[in-house]
Short mmCIF file of C-alpha atoms and ligand atoms in Angstrom, two decimals:
data_model
loop_
_atom_site.label_atom_id
_atom_site.label_comp_id
_atom_site.label_asym_id
_atom_site.label_seq_id
_atom_site.Cartn_x
_atom_site.Cartn_y
_atom_site.Cartn_z
CA MET E 1 -21.42 0.34 -9.66
CA SER E 2 -17.81 -0.98 -9.95
CA LEU E 3 -15.93 0.30 -13.07
CA LEU E 4 -13.23 -2.36 -12.61
CA ALA E 5 -12.50 -4.29 -16.01
CA ASN E 6 -12.91 -7.88 -16.05
CA LYS E 7 -9.69 -8.34 -18.26
CA ILE E 8 -6.48 -6.44 -17.86
CA LYS E 9 -3.79 -5.97 -20.87
CA ILE E 10 -0.40 -6.13 -19.20
CA VAL E 11 2.56 -4.42 -21.14
CA GLU E 12 5.86 -5.77 -20.20
CA VAL E 13 8.66 -3.44 -20.24
CA SER E 14 11.73 -4.87 -18.50
CA PRO E 15 13.73 -5.64 -21.38
CA ARG E 16 13.68 -1.94 -22.47
CA ASP E 17 12.75 0.19 -19.62
CA GLY E 18 14.36 -2.08 -17.15
CA LEU E 19 17.87 -2.90 -18.79
CA GLN E 20 18.19 0.58 -20.21
CA ASN E 21 18.80 1.82 -16.72
CA GLU E 22 21.20 -0.79 -15.79
CA LYS E 23 24.98 0.45 -15.11
CA GLN E 24 26.48 -2.59 -16.15
CA ALA E 25 26.89 -4.23 -19.71
CA ILE E 26 24.32 -6.84 -20.23
CA ASP E 27 25.09 -9.54 -22.58
CA LEU E 28 22.48 -10.37 -25.68
CA ASN E 29 22.02 -13.96 -24.45
CA THR E 30 20.85 -12.72 -20.88
CA LYS E 31 18.41 -10.27 -22.80
CA LEU E 32 17.05 -13.07 -24.98
CA GLU E 33 16.69 -15.53 -22.23
CA LEU E 34 14.93 -12.69 -20.23
CA ILE E 35 12.32 -12.47 -23.36
CA ASP E 36 11.93 -15.97 -23.70
CA ARG E 37 11.15 -16.49 -19.77
CA LEU E 38 8.45 -13.76 -20.25
CA VAL E 39 6.63 -15.29 -22.91
CA ASP E 40 6.86 -18.70 -21.13
CA ALA E 41 5.31 -17.10 -18.36
CA GLY E 42 2.29 -15.99 -20.45
CA LEU E 43 3.26 -12.43 -21.26
CA LYS E 44 1.80 -11.50 -24.55
CA ASN E 45 2.96 -7.61 -25.22
CA ILE E 46 6.59 -7.17 -24.53
CA GLU E 47 8.50 -3.98 -25.30
CA VAL E 48 12.11 -5.81 -26.27
CA THR E 49 14.35 -2.88 -27.15
CA GLY E 50 14.69 0.70 -28.36
CA PHE E 51 16.07 2.12 -31.69
CA VAL E 52 17.67 4.82 -29.98
CA SER E 53 21.13 6.51 -30.44
CA PRO E 54 23.58 4.28 -28.55
CA LYS E 55 25.53 7.48 -27.76
CA TRP E 56 22.53 8.38 -25.45
CA VAL E 57 21.65 4.76 -24.45
CA PRO E 58 24.60 2.32 -24.72
CA GLN E 59 22.43 -0.44 -23.26
CA LEU E 60 20.22 -0.92 -26.02
CA ALA E 61 22.98 -0.69 -28.71
CA ASP E 62 22.63 -4.20 -29.46
CA SER E 63 18.97 -3.70 -30.62
CA ALA E 64 19.51 -4.91 -34.41
CA GLN E 65 21.28 -8.02 -33.20
CA LEU E 66 18.49 -8.59 -30.54
CA CYS E 67 16.00 -8.55 -33.30
CA GLN E 68 17.83 -10.77 -35.56
CA GLN E 69 18.06 -13.62 -32.91
CA LEU E 70 14.80 -13.08 -31.21
CA ASN E 71 12.65 -16.28 -31.51
CA GLN E 72 9.24 -14.50 -32.33
CA GLN E 73 6.17 -16.39 -31.14
CA GLN E 74 2.99 -15.49 -33.20
CA ASP E 75 0.72 -15.10 -30.57
CA VAL E 76 3.26 -12.36 -28.75
CA ASN E 77 3.49 -8.73 -29.61
CA TYR E 78 7.07 -7.60 -29.32
CA SER E 79 7.32 -3.99 -29.55
CA ALA E 80 10.27 -1.50 -29.46
CA LEU E 81 10.84 2.13 -28.76
CA VAL E 82 11.68 4.59 -31.65
CA PRO E 83 12.55 8.27 -31.60
CA ASN E 84 12.80 9.10 -35.29
CA VAL E 85 12.82 7.68 -38.93
CA LYS E 86 16.21 6.15 -38.25
CA GLY E 87 15.13 4.25 -35.42
CA MET E 88 11.81 3.46 -37.34
CA GLN E 89 13.73 2.16 -40.42
CA ALA E 90 15.90 -0.05 -38.14
CA ALA E 91 12.67 -1.45 -36.41
CA ILE E 92 11.27 -2.45 -39.72
CA ALA E 93 14.53 -4.11 -40.65
CA GLY E 94 14.25 -6.01 -37.58
CA ASN E 95 10.84 -7.27 -38.20
CA ILE E 96 9.34 -5.30 -35.44
CA LYS E 97 5.32 -5.07 -35.47
CA GLU E 98 4.71 -2.38 -33.06
CA VAL E 99 6.69 0.65 -32.12
CA ALA E 100 6.39 3.36 -29.44
CA VAL E 101 7.21 6.73 -29.85
CA PHE E 102 8.00 8.98 -27.01
CA THR E 103 7.40 12.59 -25.82
CA ALA E 104 6.43 14.28 -22.57
CA ALA E 105 4.37 16.73 -20.97
CA SER E 106 7.30 18.83 -19.68
CA GLU E 107 9.50 20.83 -22.10
CA SER E 108 12.79 20.32 -20.05
CA PHE E 109 12.70 16.71 -19.73
CA THR E 110 11.79 16.31 -23.52
CA LYS E 111 14.73 18.31 -24.06
CA LYS E 112 16.93 16.26 -22.05
CA ASN E 113 15.58 12.91 -23.18
CA ILE E 114 15.29 13.55 -27.03
CA ASN E 115 16.98 16.87 -27.32
CA CYS E 116 13.97 18.76 -28.88
CA SER E 117 10.91 20.66 -27.77
CA ILE E 118 7.57 18.69 -27.38
CA GLU E 119 6.01 20.43 -30.59
CA GLU E 120 9.34 19.42 -32.29
CA SER E 121 8.97 15.69 -30.99
CA LEU E 122 5.57 15.60 -32.27
CA GLN E 123 6.54 16.91 -35.73
CA ARG E 124 9.55 14.21 -35.83
CA PHE E 125 6.91 11.46 -35.10
CA GLU E 126 4.76 12.60 -38.51
CA PRO E 127 7.02 10.46 -40.85
CA VAL E 128 7.91 7.89 -38.40
CA ILE E 129 4.20 7.02 -38.01
CA ALA E 130 3.69 7.52 -41.80
CA LEU E 131 6.27 4.92 -42.38
CA ALA E 132 5.18 2.60 -39.73
CA LYS E 133 1.79 2.87 -41.30
CA GLN E 134 3.20 1.88 -44.90
CA HIS E 135 4.79 -1.27 -43.41
CA ASP E 136 1.78 -2.23 -41.18
CA VAL E 137 3.32 -1.53 -37.81
CA LYS E 138 1.08 -0.29 -35.13
CA VAL E 139 2.14 2.75 -33.18
CA ARG E 140 1.98 3.50 -29.53
CA GLY E 141 2.82 6.72 -28.04
CA TYR E 142 4.23 7.55 -24.48
CA VAL E 143 3.85 10.83 -22.56
CA SER E 144 6.43 11.08 -19.68
CA CYS E 145 6.25 13.10 -16.69
CA VAL E 146 2.63 12.92 -16.32
CA LEU E 147 2.56 13.45 -12.58
CA GLY E 148 5.62 15.39 -12.07
CA CYS E 149 9.06 16.55 -13.93
CA PRO E 150 12.31 15.96 -12.40
CA TYR E 151 13.16 19.60 -13.76
CA GLU E 152 10.00 21.44 -13.64
CA GLY E 153 8.18 19.78 -10.68
CA GLU E 154 4.23 20.06 -10.77
CA VAL E 155 2.62 19.17 -14.54
CA LYS E 156 -0.82 19.91 -14.98
CA PRO E 157 -3.31 17.10 -16.02
CA GLU E 158 -4.51 19.36 -18.93
CA LYS E 159 -0.92 19.43 -20.34
CA VAL E 160 -0.98 15.66 -19.97
CA ALA E 161 -4.35 15.24 -21.88
CA GLN E 162 -3.20 17.65 -24.69
CA VAL E 163 -0.01 15.83 -25.54
CA ALA E 164 -1.69 12.64 -25.43
CA GLU E 165 -4.53 14.10 -27.75
CA LYS E 166 -2.09 15.02 -30.22
CA LEU E 167 -0.29 11.72 -30.28
CA PHE E 168 -3.98 10.10 -30.95
CA ASN E 169 -4.22 12.69 -33.73
CA LEU E 170 -0.91 11.54 -35.20
CA GLY E 171 -2.49 8.21 -35.48
CA CYS E 172 -0.96 6.18 -32.10
CA TYR E 173 -3.52 3.51 -31.30
CA GLU E 174 -2.68 3.83 -27.61
CA VAL E 175 -0.95 6.04 -25.52
CA SER E 176 0.69 5.27 -22.27
CA LEU E 177 0.80 7.86 -19.51
CA GLY E 178 4.32 7.41 -17.81
CA ASP E 179 4.86 8.53 -13.96
CA THR E 180 8.53 8.73 -15.03
CA ILE E 181 9.68 9.83 -11.52
CA GLY E 182 7.35 8.04 -9.61
CA THR E 183 6.09 11.08 -7.55
CA GLY E 184 2.57 10.55 -8.04
CA THR E 185 -0.17 9.59 -5.50
CA PRO E 186 -3.70 8.03 -5.97
CA LEU E 187 -5.85 11.03 -5.98
CA LYS E 188 -3.46 12.84 -8.50
CA ALA E 189 -3.15 9.82 -10.61
CA GLN E 190 -7.08 9.59 -10.87
CA HIS E 191 -7.08 13.39 -11.36
CA MET E 192 -4.73 12.83 -14.34
CA PHE E 193 -6.42 9.87 -15.62
CA ASN E 194 -9.83 11.58 -15.72
CA ALA E 195 -8.36 14.66 -17.84
CA CYS E 196 -6.98 12.11 -20.37
CA LEU E 197 -10.48 10.53 -20.65
CA GLN E 198 -11.65 13.79 -21.85
CA VAL E 199 -9.63 13.13 -24.94
CA ALA E 200 -9.38 9.34 -25.35
CA ALA E 201 -11.53 6.29 -24.81
CA ILE E 202 -10.57 4.42 -21.78
CA ASP E 203 -9.30 1.24 -23.49
CA ARG E 204 -6.64 3.42 -25.33
CA LEU E 205 -5.02 4.62 -22.08
CA ALA E 206 -2.15 2.72 -20.40
CA LEU E 207 -0.58 3.22 -16.84
CA HIS E 208 2.96 3.40 -16.84
CA PHE E 209 3.81 4.08 -13.27
CA HIS E 210 7.44 4.10 -11.66
CA ASN E 211 7.81 3.25 -7.85
CA THR E 212 10.14 5.73 -6.65
CA TYR E 213 8.14 6.26 -3.38
CA GLY E 214 6.40 3.09 -3.17
CA GLN E 215 3.17 4.47 -4.65
CA ALA E 216 2.85 2.57 -8.21
CA LEU E 217 0.57 0.01 -6.97
CA ALA E 218 -1.80 2.42 -5.22
CA ASN E 219 -2.03 4.71 -7.97
CA ILE E 220 -2.69 1.81 -10.52
CA TYR E 221 -5.61 0.52 -8.25
CA ALA E 222 -6.89 4.31 -7.91
CA CYS E 223 -6.92 4.45 -11.79
CA LEU E 224 -8.48 0.77 -12.08
CA GLN E 225 -11.29 2.01 -10.08
CA LEU E 226 -12.00 4.62 -12.91
CA GLY E 227 -11.96 1.60 -15.39
CA ALA E 228 -8.44 1.43 -16.78
CA SER E 229 -7.39 -1.72 -18.51
CA ILE E 230 -4.10 -1.56 -19.47
CA ILE E 231 -1.03 -1.87 -17.39
CA ASP E 232 2.67 -1.46 -18.12
CA SER E 233 4.95 -3.10 -15.85
CA SER E 234 8.52 -4.71 -15.19
CA VAL E 235 9.43 -7.86 -13.87
CA ALA E 236 11.42 -7.58 -10.34
CA GLY E 237 10.77 -3.89 -10.66
CA LEU E 238 13.38 -3.22 -12.98
CA GLY E 239 13.49 0.18 -14.97
CA GLY E 240 13.94 4.02 -14.87
CA CYS E 241 15.09 6.65 -17.24
CA PRO E 242 18.70 7.60 -17.36
CA TYR E 243 17.42 11.35 -18.18
CA ALA E 244 15.08 11.54 -15.24
CA LYS E 245 17.25 11.91 -11.92
CA GLY E 246 15.87 10.19 -9.40
CA ALA E 247 13.75 7.64 -11.69
CA SER E 248 13.61 4.30 -10.15
CA GLY E 249 12.15 1.05 -11.01
CA ASN E 250 8.85 0.43 -12.53
CA VAL E 251 5.70 -1.19 -10.89
CA ALA E 252 6.98 -4.84 -10.74
CA THR E 253 4.64 -7.26 -12.74
CA GLU E 254 4.54 -9.65 -10.18
CA ASP E 255 3.07 -7.47 -7.65
CA VAL E 256 0.83 -6.26 -10.43
CA ILE E 257 -0.15 -9.87 -11.23
CA TYR E 258 -0.43 -10.76 -7.54
CA MET E 259 -2.93 -7.82 -6.72
CA LEU E 260 -5.16 -8.52 -10.18
CA GLN E 261 -5.41 -12.33 -9.17
CA GLY E 262 -6.68 -11.32 -5.83
CA MET E 263 -9.16 -9.21 -7.41
CA ASN E 264 -10.50 -12.33 -9.76
CA ILE E 265 -9.00 -10.05 -12.71
CA GLU E 266 -8.01 -12.26 -15.70
CA THR E 267 -4.41 -12.15 -16.94
CA SER E 268 -3.56 -15.48 -18.18
CA ILE E 269 -0.20 -15.06 -16.58
CA ASN E 270 1.78 -17.74 -14.33
CA LEU E 271 2.58 -16.06 -11.40
CA ASN E 272 5.32 -18.62 -10.43
CA LYS E 273 7.10 -18.65 -13.47
CA LEU E 274 6.88 -14.93 -13.42
CA ILE E 275 8.38 -14.90 -9.85
CA GLU E 276 11.20 -17.26 -10.89
CA THR E 277 11.95 -14.91 -14.01
CA GLY E 278 12.06 -12.05 -11.53
CA ASN E 279 14.54 -14.01 -9.34
CA TRP E 280 16.69 -15.29 -12.24
CA ILE E 281 17.16 -11.54 -13.91
CA SER E 282 18.03 -10.09 -10.50
CA LYS E 283 20.49 -12.98 -9.67
CA SER E 284 22.10 -12.52 -13.27
CA LEU E 285 22.24 -8.70 -12.89
CA ASN E 286 23.91 -9.14 -9.52
CA THR E 287 26.47 -11.52 -10.84
CA LEU E 288 27.18 -9.16 -13.57
CA THR E 289 27.89 -6.30 -11.29
CA SER E 290 30.14 -8.30 -9.24
CA SER E 291 32.10 -9.95 -11.93
CA GLN E 292 32.26 -6.18 -13.27
CA VAL E 293 33.48 -4.65 -10.06
CA GLY E 294 35.95 -7.80 -9.53
CA ARG E 295 37.33 -6.84 -12.99
CA ALA E 296 37.58 -3.11 -12.20
CA ASN E 297 39.53 -4.07 -8.97
CA HIS E 298 41.72 -6.17 -10.88
CA LYS E 299 42.94 -3.58 -13.25
P1 HMG I 1 20.36 13.93 -31.00
O1 HMG I 1 21.79 13.87 -30.61
O2 HMG I 1 19.90 15.29 -31.32
O3 HMG I 1 20.30 13.64 -32.47
O4 HMG I 1 19.62 12.90 -30.47
P2 HMG I 1 21.00 13.54 -33.94
O5 HMG I 1 20.17 13.18 -35.24
O6 HMG I 1 22.23 14.49 -34.28
O7 HMG I 1 22.23 12.00 -33.70
C1 HMG I 1 23.06 11.99 -33.01
C2 HMG I 1 23.89 10.49 -33.25
O8 HMG I 1 23.06 9.57 -32.99
C3 HMG I 1 24.18 10.29 -34.68
O9 HMG I 1 25.15 9.49 -34.85
C4 HMG I 1 22.80 9.66 -35.22
O10 HMG I 1 23.20 9.05 -36.36
C5 HMG I 1 22.86 8.77 -34.13
P3 HMG I 1 26.78 10.25 -35.46
O11 HMG I 1 26.44 10.90 -36.71
O12 HMG I 1 26.97 11.26 -34.38
O13 HMG I 1 27.63 9.22 -35.21
N1 HMG I 1 21.02 8.34 -34.12
C6 HMG I 1 20.81 7.11 -34.00
N2 HMG I 1 21.40 5.95 -33.79
C7 HMG I 1 20.88 4.70 -33.73
N3 HMG I 1 19.35 5.01 -33.70
C8 HMG I 1 18.68 6.10 -33.77
C9 HMG I 1 19.41 7.35 -34.01
N4 HMG I 1 19.13 8.52 -33.98
C10 HMG I 1 20.16 9.30 -34.19
N5 HMG I 1 17.35 6.11 -33.80
C11 HMG I 1 17.89 11.30 -30.20
C12 HMG I 1 18.51 12.71 -30.76
C13 HMG I 1 16.29 11.26 -30.26
C14 HMG I 1 18.52 10.11 -31.22
C15 HMG I 1 18.56 10.92 -28.83
O14 HMG I 1 18.32 11.87 -27.82
C16 HMG I 1 18.26 9.68 -28.36
O15 HMG I 1 18.25 8.57 -28.97
N6 HMG I 1 17.36 9.57 -27.16
C17 HMG I 1 16.78 8.23 -26.46
C18 HMG I 1 16.61 8.71 -25.00
C19 HMG I 1 16.11 7.63 -24.32
O16 HMG I 1 16.10 6.38 -25.18
N7 HMG I 1 15.68 7.56 -23.28
C20 HMG I 1 15.09 6.56 -22.67
C21 HMG I 1 13.71 6.06 -23.16
S1 HMG I 1 12.37 7.28 -22.61
C22 HMG I 1 11.69 6.59 -21.14
O17 HMG I 1 12.37 5.85 -20.50
C23 HMG I 1 10.53 6.87 -20.33
C24 HMG I 1 9.44 5.76 -20.64
O18 HMG I 1 9.76 4.64 -20.08
C25 HMG I 1 8.18 6.60 -20.30
C26 HMG I 1 8.03 7.02 -18.76
O19 HMG I 1 8.63 6.16 -17.96
O20 HMG I 1 7.82 8.40 -18.69
C27 HMG I 1 8.96 5.75 -22.31
MG1 MG I 2 9.41 4.22 -17.94
#
């Protein structure tokens, strides 16, 4: 009997995960146009920015302005990353209705990424989640390094499940499992996903796989076979984490949609418009790079 879901939720992360890792400055209008184009292509869940420290991630320093100018459509869920109460307060001020808190299954990565231990990060999320609930804001959780850590190497599936369970206990409605550095392979992905199924219902676990070694689509397919039904992806495969050496792009949304359509799985996304958006953002980023290189050369 096939466990393949007949409907998949796609969470588009390019405006946050994609753009946070770009070297060049990206203007606000490009970010806003990217989000509008993604909506036009039919994406219903879009992580638009992060309310993180601009000292840590300068690319997202314009998150408040972005939310102010965002033309929110009623049937689209616009979410943002928040690491602490300060970020949560800014997300509320920005009229964001869903946030994501983020930690990891590796101590070293957590320290490098958010400057605390896993346990401290979970304690930090308590008041964040309490504030979110007061304001009717949904909270998603991320566990990073689920299939390997850039500092510690192998990560045990049981550890991933343990951190995911803690995030659910804190009040997250969904937990996204991040292969931050894309070192996973299909059987390891299944093993990790199965471990998480011991602590959560299948419709509460998302796959967030980076594609460093070209394994993301294979890893997704392996977990789809177990019944996974939520996939994070990024148009044009943009993405990466500045605090995970070697982390490259997320799985491309275009590739995921092409695969799902070929399997007759419903996504309600217009693949042609999505491909146009991928081409447009790639061209925009390349233009920015060459104009900034040009400026540097003129100095
Ligand atoms: P810290 O330096 O330990 O904290 O950073 P702090 O409280 O001492 O704050 C330092 C400065 O940042 C202070 O400013 C704060 O006010 C300010 P100063 O007084 O020096 O002028 N600050 C903030 N500003 C704006 N918004 C905030 C905020 N918080 C503090 N929310 C902190 C701790 C968590 C803030 C920092 O480490 C941080 O922002 N880290 C974010 C790192 C990040 O965004 N990484 C990428 C996202 S994670 C990822 O990509 C993985 C994922 O995609 C899944 C996967 O692929 O696995 C999700
Ligand atoms: Mg990521």
